[in-house]
């Protein structure tokens, strides 16, 4: 009966502590090279005879290369940890400067940003509510509220402010809830729930986060294996805290997003 030969793949060699350089230097060309019939891959399959691998692993050359590779890996890990700590320290110390805008202007920009994200036309300012393109607009800064948005005058909205016949909503001259303009967070105490005020609060926080995206550059040099997720969480928390300090009426929504 013929002896059955056992081979190791390149992945198997790595699991045994081999690096790419060690394979090239100590093993050279693979014993078998071809295509894996079970899966399609551009790269050929490289197989190394287990007996030859074990023989090389018993040599002084392999021991020296393995020790050097271990030192290099430890140095790389230490360097990555230093980068991670440096980035975290920078994020903690960096002042987050939030642009302070009048409420009507921030609402107008937030609605316009929302429209641009949705692919719709940007609203043009005009007479009416603050920053609104038309009297009785469902949200300040919008020329024509999108269908289905609470507070919209579009048919089928089915929410306060809807002008559709039979919607069970107040007519055009009816007062808004809370005595304020529709969509203004102050009309409902800045609640971030459902309804025009809550939607507009979320849009304003979204817009301010977009403006502050420049601080993402603080994450440069970090990758998944070097603590990038931790740094992203810290930066996100600091941005929301800065927004809440600059705009206390948006603090509840910022706190909700950091939970």
Coordinates of C-alpha atoms in Angstrom, one line a residue:
X1 CA 0.0 0.0 0.0
X2 CA 1.4 3.4 -1.0
X3 CA 2.3 5.8 1.7
X4 CA -0.2 8.7 2.0
X5 CA 1.6 12.0 2.0
X6 CA 0.4 14.9 4.2
X7 CA 0.7 18.5 3.1
X8 CA 0.2 21.9 4.8
X9 CA -1.3 24.9 3.2
X10 CA 0.2 28.3 3.5
X11 CA -2.5 29.1 6.1
X12 CA -1.5 26.0 8.0
X13 CA 2.1 27.2 8.1
X14 CA 1.0 30.5 9.5
X15 CA -0.8 28.7 12.3
X16 CA 2.4 27.0 13.2
X17 CA 4.2 30.3 13.5
X18 CA 5.7 30.7 10.1
X19 CA 5.9 34.2 8.5
X20 CA 5.9 34.9 4.7
X21 CA 9.6 35.7 4.9
X22 CA 10.4 32.5 6.8
X23 CA 8.6 30.4 4.2
X24 CA 10.5 32.1 1.4
X25 CA 13.8 31.8 3.2
X26 CA 13.6 28.3 4.7
X27 CA 11.1 26.4 2.5
X28 CA 11.4 28.0 -0.9
X29 CA 9.0 26.7 -3.5
X30 CA 6.0 24.7 -2.5
X31 CA 6.0 20.9 -3.1
X32 CA 2.6 21.0 -4.8
X33 CA 1.0 24.0 -6.5
X34 CA -2.3 24.0 -8.4
X35 CA -6.0 25.0 -8.2
X36 CA -8.4 24.0 -5.5
X37 CA -11.2 22.1 -7.3
X38 CA -13.7 22.9 -4.5
X39 CA -13.6 26.7 -4.9
X40 CA -12.6 29.3 -7.5
X41 CA -9.6 31.5 -6.7
X42 CA -7.2 33.5 -8.7
X43 CA -4.3 32.6 -6.4
X44 CA -3.0 29.1 -6.8
X45 CA -3.0 26.7 -3.9
X46 CA 0.5 26.1 -2.4
X47 CA 1.1 22.9 -0.5
X48 CA 4.1 22.0 1.6
X49 CA 5.0 18.5 2.6
X50 CA 4.5 18.1 6.3
X51 CA 7.7 15.9 6.7
X52 CA 9.8 18.6 5.1
X53 CA 8.2 21.4 7.3
X54 CA 8.9 19.4 10.5
X55 CA 12.5 18.8 9.5
X56 CA 13.1 22.5 8.9
X57 CA 11.4 23.4 12.2
X58 CA 14.1 21.3 14.0
X59 CA 16.9 23.4 12.6
X60 CA 18.8 26.3 14.4
X61 CA 17.9 28.5 11.4
X62 CA 14.2 28.1 12.1
X63 CA 14.7 28.8 15.8
X64 CA 16.6 32.0 15.0
X65 CA 14.0 33.2 12.5
X66 CA 11.1 32.4 14.8
X67 CA 12.7 34.4 17.6
X68 CA 13.3 37.4 15.3
X69 CA 9.7 37.2 14.0
X70 CA 8.4 37.2 17.6
X71 CA 10.4 40.3 18.4
X72 CA 9.1 42.0 15.3
X73 CA 5.5 41.1 16.2
X74 CA 5.9 42.4 19.7
X75 CA 7.4 45.7 18.4
X76 CA 4.5 46.1 16.0
X77 CA 2.0 45.5 18.8
X78 CA 3.7 48.0 21.0
X79 CA 3.8 50.6 18.2
X80 CA 0.1 50.1 17.5
X81 CA -0.7 50.5 21.2
X82 CA 1.3 53.8 21.3
X83 CA -0.6 55.1 18.3
X84 CA -3.9 54.1 19.9
X85 CA -3.1 55.9 23.2
X86 CA -1.8 59.0 21.3
X87 CA -5.0 59.2 19.3
X88 CA -7.2 58.8 22.3
X89 CA -5.3 61.5 24.2
X90 CA -5.7 63.8 21.2
X91 CA -9.4 63.2 21.0
X92 CA -9.8 63.9 24.7
X93 CA -7.8 67.1 24.5
X94 CA -9.1 68.5 21.2
X95 CA -11.6 71.3 21.6
X96 CA -14.8 70.5 19.6
X97 CA -15.9 73.9 18.2
X98 CA -19.6 73.8 17.3
X99 CA -20.9 76.7 15.1
X100 CA -23.5 78.7 17.1
X101 CA -26.4 79.8 14.8
X102 CA -29.7 81.5 15.5
X103 CA -32.5 78.9 15.9
X104 CA -34.3 79.8 12.7
X105 CA -31.0 79.7 10.7
X106 CA -30.1 76.3 12.1
X107 CA -33.5 74.9 11.4
X108 CA -33.4 76.2 7.8
X109 CA -30.0 74.6 7.2
X110 CA -31.1 71.3 8.9
X111 CA -34.1 71.0 6.6
X112 CA -32.1 71.9 3.5
X113 CA -29.4 69.3 4.5
X114 CA -32.2 66.7 5.0
X115 CA -33.6 67.5 1.6
X116 CA -30.2 67.1 0.0
X117 CA -29.6 63.8 1.6
X118 CA -33.0 62.6 0.4
X119 CA -32.3 63.6 -3.2
X120 CA -35.0 66.2 -3.3
X121 CA -34.6 69.9 -4.4
X122 CA -33.2 72.3 -1.9
X123 CA -35.8 74.6 -0.5
X124 CA -35.6 78.3 -1.3
X125 CA -36.2 80.9 1.5
X126 CA -39.2 83.1 1.2
X127 CA -41.9 84.8 3.2
X128 CA -43.8 83.0 5.9
X129 CA -42.4 81.1 8.9
X130 CA -38.8 81.7 9.9
X131 CA -36.6 80.5 7.0
X132 CA -39.7 79.1 5.3
X133 CA -40.4 79.2 1.6
X134 CA -44.2 79.4 2.1
X135 CA -46.6 80.5 4.8
X136 CA -47.7 77.6 7.0
X137 CA -44.8 75.5 6.0
X138 CA -44.6 72.2 8.0
X139 CA -40.9 72.8 8.9
X140 CA -38.9 76.0 9.0
X141 CA -36.5 76.2 6.1
X142 CA -38.6 74.0 3.8
X143 CA -40.2 75.4 0.6
X144 CA -42.6 72.5 0.4
X145 CA -42.7 69.7 3.0
X146 CA -42.1 66.2 1.7
X147 CA -45.2 64.0 1.5
X148 CA -45.7 61.8 4.5
X149 CA -43.6 64.0 6.9
X150 CA -45.5 64.9 10.1
X151 CA -46.7 68.5 9.8
X152 CA -46.7 68.3 6.0
X153 CA -49.5 69.8 4.0
X154 CA -49.3 67.0 1.5
X155 CA -52.3 64.7 1.1
X156 CA -51.9 61.5 3.0
X157 CA -49.7 62.9 5.8
X158 CA -52.5 62.3 8.3
X159 CA -50.8 64.4 11.0
X160 CA -51.3 67.8 12.6
X161 CA -51.0 70.5 10.0
X162 CA -52.2 68.2 7.2
X163 CA -54.4 70.0 4.7
X164 CA -55.9 66.9 3.2
X165 CA -59.7 66.9 3.4
X166 CA -61.1 64.4 5.9
X167 CA -57.7 64.0 7.7
X168 CA -59.3 65.1 10.9
X169 CA -56.6 67.9 11.3
X170 CA -57.1 71.6 12.0
X171 CA -57.6 73.9 9.1
X172 CA -55.0 76.3 7.7
X173 CA -55.9 79.0 10.3
X174 CA -55.9 76.8 13.3
X175 CA -53.3 77.5 16.0
X176 CA -50.3 75.1 16.3
X177 CA -49.8 72.9 19.3
X178 CA -47.9 74.7 22.1
X179 CA -48.5 78.1 20.5
X180 CA -45.3 78.0 18.4
X181 CA -44.4 77.5 14.8
X182 CA -44.8 73.9 13.5
X183 CA -41.5 72.0 13.6
X184 CA -39.8 74.4 16.1
X185 CA -38.4 72.3 19.0
X186 CA -39.3 75.0 21.5
X187 CA -42.9 74.4 20.8
X188 CA -42.7 71.0 22.6
X189 CA -39.8 71.6 24.9
X190 CA -37.2 70.1 22.5
X191 CA -38.7 66.6 22.7
X192 CA -37.0 64.2 20.3
X193 CA -40.0 61.9 19.8
X194 CA -42.5 61.6 17.0
X195 CA -44.0 64.7 15.4
X196 CA -42.8 67.8 13.6
X197 CA -40.7 69.1 16.6
X198 CA -39.0 65.7 17.2
X199 CA -38.1 65.3 13.5
X200 CA -36.7 68.8 13.3
X201 CA -34.6 68.2 16.4
X202 CA -33.1 65.0 14.9
X203 CA -32.4 66.9 11.6
X204 CA -30.6 69.7 13.4
X205 CA -28.3 67.2 15.3
X206 CA -27.7 65.4 12.0
X207 CA -26.7 68.6 10.3
X208 CA -24.4 69.6 13.1
X209 CA -22.7 66.2 13.1
X210 CA -22.2 66.6 9.4
X211 CA -20.6 70.0 9.9
X212 CA -18.3 68.5 12.6
X213 CA -17.1 65.6 10.3
X214 CA -13.8 67.4 10.0
X215 CA -12.8 66.0 13.4
X216 CA -12.8 62.5 11.8
X217 CA -9.3 63.3 10.7
X218 CA -8.3 62.7 14.4
X219 CA -8.8 59.0 13.7
X220 CA -6.1 58.8 11.0
X221 CA -3.6 56.1 11.6
X222 CA -5.9 53.8 13.5
X223 CA -7.4 50.6 12.0
X224 CA -9.7 47.9 13.2
X225 CA -6.9 46.0 15.0
X226 CA -5.5 49.1 16.7
X227 CA -8.5 50.4 18.7
X228 CA -10.3 52.4 16.0
X229 CA -13.7 51.4 17.3
X230 CA -12.9 52.7 20.8
X231 CA -11.6 56.0 19.4
X232 CA -14.7 56.4 17.2
X233 CA -17.0 55.9 20.2
X234 CA -15.0 58.5 22.2
X235 CA -15.0 61.0 19.4
X236 CA -18.8 60.5 18.8
X237 CA -19.5 61.1 22.5
X238 CA -17.4 64.2 22.6
X239 CA -19.1 65.6 19.5
X240 CA -22.6 65.0 21.0
X241 CA -21.5 66.5 24.3
X242 CA -20.3 69.6 22.5
X243 CA -23.5 70.0 20.5
X244 CA -25.5 69.6 23.7
X245 CA -23.5 72.4 25.4
X246 CA -23.9 74.7 22.4
X247 CA -27.6 74.0 22.0
X248 CA -29.2 72.9 25.3
X249 CA -32.6 72.3 23.5
X250 CA -30.9 69.5 21.5
X251 CA -29.3 67.9 24.6
X252 CA -32.0 65.2 25.0
X253 CA -31.5 63.9 21.4
X254 CA -27.7 64.0 21.9
X255 CA -28.0 62.0 25.1
X256 CA -30.3 59.5 23.4
X257 CA -27.7 58.9 20.6
X258 CA -24.9 58.2 23.1
X259 CA -26.8 55.6 25.1

